Amino acid sequence: MRKFTIFLAFLLFCGLQFTMAQTRITGTVTSSEDGLGIPGVSVVVKNTTVGTITDIDGKYSLSVPEGSEFLIFSFVGMQNQEVTIGNQLVINVQLNPSTEQLDEYVVTALGVSREKKALGYAVQDIKADELLKGRENSIAGALTGKVSGLQISNNTGQIGGSSRILIRGASSVNGQNQPLFVVDGIALDNSNFTDADQERGAGGYDYGSMANDINPDDVESVSVLKGPVAAALYGSRAANGVILITTKKGKVRAASGAKGIGVSANFGVMFDKVAILPDYQNSYGGGYAWDTLWYNYAPVGQPSPHENPIAFPNRTSGLYEGTNPDGNSDSYDLLMQYEVDESWGPKLDQGTMYRPWYSFQDAIPEFFGKNVPLISQPDNIKDFFKTGQTFTSNIALTGGSEAAYFRLSFTNVDQNGVMPKSNLKKNSINFSGSTKLGEKLTAFTNINYVKTAAVGRPMTGYDGGNVMQPFNQWSQRQMNMDKLHQYWINPDGTTNTWNRSAWDNPFPKYTDNPYWTRYRNYENDGRDRFYGNIGFTYEFFDFLKLTAKVNQDYYTDRREERVAIGSNATPLYKQGIRTLSERNAEFLFQFNKRFSDDFSLGATFGGNQMTRIYHRDVGETQGGLSLAGFYNLINSKDSPLIDQYRRKKRINSLYGSTSLGYKNMYYLDLTLRSDWSSTLPEDNNQYLYPSATASWVFSELDALSNLDWLSFGKLRVGWAQVGSDTDPYQLYDIYRAKESFGSNPIYTVPNKLFNDQLKPERTNDLEFGADVRFFDGRLGLDVTYYSMETVDQIIDIDISGTTGFGSKVINAGKITNKGVEVLLTGTPIKTSDFRWDVTINWAKNKNEVVELADGITNYRLANAPFAVSVNATVGEPYGNLTGRNYLFTDDGQRIVSYDGTYERTEDTEPLGNVMPDWTGGINNSFTYKNINLSFLIDIRKGGQFFSTSYMWGLYSGMLEKSVANNVREDGIVLDGVMEDPANPGQYMQNTMVCDAGSYGLYHYYVHAMDVFDADYIKLRELTLGYTLPNNMLKKVPFSNIRIAFVARNLFTWGTSVKGIDPDFATNAGNIQGIEGAQVPSTKSFGFNLSFNL
Amino acid sequence: MKNIFKKLIGISFVVLFLFGGCTKDFDEMNITPNQPSEIPPQYLLTDAEKNLVAFMWDEWWNGRFGNLYSQFWSQTSYTDESRYSPRDGVLNNYWTYFYAGRDVVPDGTLNGGGMEDLERIIKLNTDEDTKMKASASGPNMNQIAVARILKVWMFQILTDTWGYIPYSQALQGADNSSPAYDSQESIYPALITEITDAQAQIDVAAGSILGDIIYGGDMAKWKKFANSVKMRIAIRMSNDNVDKAGAGNAISEAFAAGAFTSIDDNAAYFFLGGVPSNNPLNENQKTRQDFAVSKTLIDFLKLKNDPRLPFYANGTVNDPTKYVGFPYGMDNGEATALSTTNHSMPGNIVYAPTAPAFYMLYDEVEFILAEACVRLGLNGIAKDHYEAGIKASMNYWNQLKDNTPMGWDRIDNGNTNVLPASITGAEMDAYIASAEVAWDAAKALQLIAEQKYIALYPSGLQAWFEYNRTGFPAILVQPGETVPYDGGSYTFIPMIEPLDHKTPHRMYYPSEEQDLNGANRDAAVAAMKGDGDKFSTKLWWQK
């Protein structure tokens, strides 16, 4: 530690011993688009690191060393300008928008804006207009497909759902593997309070990622720091990369002559339609066979049905004639086996009349006792869904004077999902401002308040509360959705479902009416979140300033879940309240100095204290509810279950960096950070993160600088090591309370073995890259190769239960990620009226679990509710899907068993892996005068998923495959070999016919039958926009009017199983690749209008 | 300039002090406020006593395994388990439940428990640092003895279910992450030794223990329980080629030391009415109707004209006076075609919220003694023990009946306000004298096994073990058999393993052990005679 401090002190202070003659230059930077001042423009003396950033008005003041020749003005999204200084003391410039990204500046770790060409690592940034094009409501959704190496899985059908984000693959066995979100220097919590069952697909709601609280309308730009090399200064939480968000700031309008306060507004409306549903069969109805409802026959002790008005009201006979079980001739109605939630029943559309489920109640007089024809309902599931709508309104005010500026923005999002009764409302207020308190002191603040309220998020996974579970897996295909909607509730308030326990017992056997599920068993939730900071900057000299600030993120999240009395499941009310507070107090010294024409030095030194406090209070009724419709814990039949949990964690950090530049061609950056974490044992709680990067701008070589076709070329190399701590309370043994047995308290030994010998885990990252631009920047190629290795992982590893414990916390394991990221940008056509821009990103990551703990070759991340598990297996990529495979002969043929079905392996085997081979995106933009058309294609290739819908959908005879090629009538001869009856031990081509029922059933036994490639090609975004020329608007107070048609997820191609979208993440955790009754993904389209006042 | 240097240095020192140095409170911050680090061992005992048998009793282990393999029950739909196709997840979970417990708590993390609770009780009462404090829950020796007895009870069930299991190296936590499997042949004598020592360790005079929901801390009863379990272990290894002599000795010893002598000694506890302290089968039947009483059992009880029939099963919903068993092992379609309202569901006394789960009952001791008299040369009159066993079982069910509440929710519309009349002494005598039951030395072993089978209801696992040991009652439907029933006939076709064997001899290992303890599991499979990790592989005591 001492050495580190001395080293930093040296860096910090050695620079101060030089003094030089200086000139002060001031000026204003405005935009050619609207003439307004642009804040945040970087003003740098060419070939030095001397520079500053414009203030809110676009004004700057900079002391330049004597002999400086040029000033370079640069800003994200603007063309750079180089101005000769000469004798000028005031230099005003106007910047033009740019699409080339040559000498741009990017926001790097700790919010420091750096010249991109000086960086020794890969950073990709996305500007607001690119981000907002598709009008996504979440940052993750908006980034999908746009950044190379950023793998994002969403579920478009969920309102406010989670996104799984991976940058350069998964590095930690059971860490979250999610990047850190930083908004204007505020580390924003992105917890996902889903429980283990929700993650593994066993029910529960997807309450969405906390990062959904970031309002895209307030975002100015996003920088993605992809690896530890770029993110080392952020410490442990940045081991999986950082998504660095800069919000919009106020502008001073006075500079451009405009008066008063500036107003910008945006209004959008989007419509969502269900896009992908499984291929259902429409040939056979429910049950296994017809049932009969005899007119005169009744089991002993039961009054004859005809005396029972419920069976044959106002009728004197059944519809059909036959011989009843007593052997007497009798009449009967045909009855569906309502208690069976499968579809192996009678053929549809044969004109057969039968008794529908809604014919047994006098409350439904029009069908009471009636027969109806058995007809197919090919669109019944589709008809369940509504057209979703999203209205987004944003209005932002900006203004300010020389001394102070502000931006105040309000956004309202009102979204109705495609499921009946689902709504999400989000209101965000953002305020940012800064004021000069003196010549050298500036105070600033940034405050956000976000209120989210949702009702009726769809349930996920294998649970009756997820309507997709019966729809895809357990149902009867002849269901008439209109009737289900019409009769979902009886006048007396009781439920009414197709899945009757028996014709004379309406209690739901397994499944509630889907409308009952949606209207009665809904969840609701809300979150109030405040995040912001307050701080000051003190400029000691032009080359040295201190920023100190306190960042605070605080929210209260409230969730309520219910199961109404009368549902199949035990009635329930559950309420969870979670509060989280994270405070980061920090300071940062920044030093920038040029010592000669050739040599420049920048340095930073800072510290941070993070304190994070989390409270969870959950109450849940037990044994059912006493009163219907009353949702309060006090309504619990038995004593309610209480869960109270507190957690506190602190990390203290010191960090520093130094950047050396030589001749505008060679750059060297060194950083060092030290963390002390409260979660680790006292003598092991400190860890260092060193990083070093170097870059060489070879295009500055004399030999190359005159080449016309080469506009820029750089090679870079970087190395970093980051550490990571763990969750609190992993060190010491405890006992866990359970509910008392009467007056006897119950505690148990925990399931987990704790470990007071833990040490921090470590990631080593090495990356190389090249950045080359040609033809005036019209063609650019940025390639990065990286190799990352995470060791000493803190793993809560499963151990055999025979030890008396289920898991133990250890340091072990090694995961490597090696990959290539390519970003190709080009402008194939550029005329005065027309231009075509294209951006292609492509990334391939090769992940390998190199080792786990001693003697352990497999770590199970989770079991799916059925069949497969997701694993980290030594020698394989993270996320192996393991289950029972086909049994193969030595020459790789599938063996068919004595009944014509496939044989399966006795042991479980790897069946696939959830990691893609590569991901990519192609973004095309065509601009003709004021019209812009752009579209984004998102591609994923490789990786597999397991489909629970497919497994049960075939088991239950719901899917098209269970009728395809006349399998029900003729059976199927499976492709494979069978044992030759004449020569035991020898195999011959299979000729045994397997009946459709067994064929369906065996999808449950041979899990390999339900594993599919996760490939897709999606048309993610399509926009067609028109900007009204400002000269048309001189008479009206509006300016910059833009209207756009926007569409998202219009088409999906290339999936391996029709009707199941491989892009289905329902949580942000590590357990991916298990599809289970997915909420169908949607396509969206709509309009957007924006203007300034 | 100098001033600023000073300021900067000053600030840096303040900062260093604030940030780098200030980690003193870290250790304290990292102690969880959510759970205690010390508790009296009595709380662990309650957990173990409640859960070991509750896991054994619930819809997955008893409903879809024990009570199916013994053919006490049938599945009314989704009949996979009755056709010998257990779910991987269930095997994984229960294997771990018994050793380590594993309850999902609301936050999604896991509670432990299982036998590890017992292991910890022993440790807390043994270690010099903790034994003083632990004695607040009762005399150290007595707490240790009870924990050891329950462990023996549990281990026998585990080895009888799977054969080779981790025993001598099990439950050692961090000290041994991959326990080796022991042969059943070596586990059995070790269990005999362990339970003999444990019962000897009990000092009744030293006082009772706390947290005991089985006996309320009565150490004399624990001694009897230990000797009764010892008899159960012994009788199971008493087949001709196993260890007849050892079995005889152990039973004589246990008898001399004192085993159960009345139903008041039964090792059983009543559940409380409310969630989560109600009977797990009661909880399950609130939302699902998966099980009916099997035709196998009901026909057998009818054949014997057994007065326990209305205790074991309800009359059908359509005709409460009629008892109709549900055919065992039909496929889904066949089973679904049968109406549940015309078949008998498990009785109100079995499904009631307070219905007890039992570790071991007095009647079993009498049946063991009867068998030991016949086969192992124990002094005594087999007929007397046989008849005492039957009466003890009937008295037990009378006792349950008196404790069964009325008017709770039954999803299947079974009338919970109807309970059978108590079995009178005269009825018992008549039953014992009836043709199918009356003592007949020529078929003594069959009679004892049949009555033991009936008396074990609804503890299906034990009945399945006994069936595999004795081959009685000979009424269980076998794979491949075509069975007539009222309305047709069906063929019992198991789903996974082929038809060439009978009722499974053992359960195969959970797949999780392949991943987590693979080498040891593979070694056990190799060492077991038979053709691998199969249903058909015979256990040591089945020879």
Coordinates of C-alpha atoms in Angstrom, one line a residue, chain B residues 214-349:
Chain B
I214 CA -42.1 -37.5 19.5
Y215 CA -41.9 -38.3 23.2
G216 CA -41.9 -35.0 24.9
G217 CA -38.4 -35.8 26.2
D218 CA -39.3 -39.1 27.9
M219 CA -36.0 -41.0 27.8
A220 CA -37.4 -44.3 28.8
K221 CA -39.4 -44.3 25.6
W222 CA -36.4 -43.4 23.5
K223 CA -34.7 -46.5 24.9
K224 CA -37.7 -48.6 23.8
F225 CA -37.6 -46.9 20.4
A226 CA -33.9 -47.7 20.0
N227 CA -34.5 -51.4 20.8
S228 CA -37.4 -51.5 18.4
V229 CA -35.4 -50.0 15.6
K230 CA -32.7 -52.5 16.4
M231 CA -35.3 -55.3 15.9
R232 CA -36.3 -53.8 12.5
I233 CA -32.7 -53.8 11.4
A234 CA -32.2 -57.3 12.6
I235 CA -35.2 -58.9 11.1
R236 CA -34.4 -57.4 7.7
M237 CA -31.0 -59.2 7.6
S238 CA -32.5 -62.4 8.8
N239 CA -33.0 -64.2 5.5
D240 CA -31.3 -67.6 5.3
N241 CA -28.2 -66.5 3.4
V242 CA -27.7 -63.2 5.0
D243 CA -27.0 -63.1 8.7
K244 CA -29.6 -65.2 10.5
A245 CA -27.5 -65.7 13.6
G246 CA -26.7 -62.0 14.0
A247 CA -30.4 -61.2 13.5
G248 CA -31.5 -63.6 16.1
N249 CA -29.0 -62.3 18.6
A250 CA -29.8 -58.7 18.0
I251 CA -33.5 -59.3 18.4
S252 CA -33.0 -61.3 21.7
E253 CA -30.8 -58.5 23.0
A254 CA -33.3 -55.8 22.0
F255 CA -36.2 -57.7 23.5
A256 CA -34.3 -58.2 26.7
A257 CA -33.4 -54.5 26.9
G258 CA -37.0 -53.5 26.3
A259 CA -38.7 -52.5 23.1
F260 CA -42.2 -51.1 22.5
T261 CA -44.9 -52.7 24.6
S262 CA -48.0 -50.7 23.8
I263 CA -49.3 -48.2 21.3
D264 CA -48.4 -45.5 23.8
D265 CA -44.8 -46.2 22.9
N266 CA -45.3 -45.5 19.2
A267 CA -42.7 -43.3 17.6
A268 CA -45.1 -40.9 15.9
Y269 CA -46.2 -37.4 16.2
F270 CA -49.4 -35.6 15.2
F271 CA -49.1 -32.8 12.8
L272 CA -50.7 -29.5 13.8
G273 CA -53.6 -28.2 11.7
G274 CA -52.2 -25.1 10.0
V275 CA -49.6 -24.6 7.2
P276 CA -46.7 -25.4 7.4
S277 CA -47.3 -27.7 10.3
N278 CA -50.0 -29.7 8.8
N279 CA -49.6 -33.1 7.3
P280 CA -47.9 -32.8 3.9
L281 CA -50.4 -35.1 2.2
N282 CA -53.2 -33.0 3.6
E283 CA -51.5 -29.9 2.0
N284 CA -51.1 -31.7 -1.3
Q285 CA -54.7 -32.8 -1.6
K286 CA -55.9 -29.2 -1.3
T287 CA -55.1 -28.5 -4.9
R288 CA -54.6 -31.9 -6.5
Q289 CA -56.2 -35.3 -6.7
D290 CA -53.4 -37.5 -7.9
F291 CA -53.9 -40.6 -5.7
A292 CA -56.5 -43.2 -5.1
V293 CA -56.3 -46.3 -2.9
S294 CA -55.2 -49.1 -5.2
K295 CA -57.3 -52.0 -6.2
T296 CA -54.4 -54.2 -4.9
L297 CA -54.9 -53.1 -1.4
I298 CA -58.6 -52.7 -1.3
D299 CA -59.2 -56.1 -2.8
F300 CA -56.8 -57.6 -0.3
L301 CA -58.5 -55.9 2.7
K302 CA -61.9 -57.1 1.3
L303 CA -60.5 -60.6 1.0
K304 CA -59.6 -60.5 4.6
N305 CA -62.8 -58.7 5.5
D306 CA -60.5 -56.2 7.3
P307 CA -62.3 -53.6 9.5
R308 CA -59.4 -51.2 8.8
L309 CA -60.7 -50.7 5.3
P310 CA -62.9 -47.6 6.1
F311 CA -59.9 -46.1 8.0
Y312 CA -57.5 -46.6 5.1
A313 CA -59.9 -45.5 2.3
N314 CA -63.0 -43.4 1.9
G315 CA -66.1 -44.8 0.2
T316 CA -66.5 -43.5 -3.3
V317 CA -67.9 -40.0 -3.7
N318 CA -70.8 -41.3 -5.6
D319 CA -71.5 -44.0 -3.1
P320 CA -69.9 -43.6 0.3
T321 CA -70.9 -47.1 1.2
K322 CA -68.8 -48.6 -1.6
Y323 CA -65.1 -49.2 -1.6
V324 CA -63.6 -49.5 -5.0
G325 CA -59.8 -49.7 -5.6
F326 CA -58.2 -47.9 -8.4
P327 CA -56.3 -50.3 -10.8
Y328 CA -52.5 -50.0 -10.3
G329 CA -50.2 -49.1 -13.2
M330 CA -52.6 -48.1 -16.0
D331 CA -51.3 -45.8 -18.7
N332 CA -52.5 -42.2 -18.7
G333 CA -55.4 -42.8 -21.1
E334 CA -56.7 -45.8 -19.3
A335 CA -56.5 -44.1 -15.9
T336 CA -58.1 -40.9 -17.1
A337 CA -61.0 -42.9 -18.5
L338 CA -61.8 -44.1 -15.0
S339 CA -63.9 -41.7 -12.9
T340 CA -62.3 -40.7 -9.6
T341 CA -65.8 -40.2 -8.1
N342 CA -66.4 -43.9 -8.5
H343 CA -63.1 -44.9 -6.8
S344 CA -61.9 -44.8 -3.2
M345 CA -59.6 -42.0 -2.2
P346 CA -57.3 -42.2 0.8
G347 CA -59.3 -42.1 4.0
N348 CA -60.1 -39.0 6.0
I349 CA -57.9 -40.3 8.8

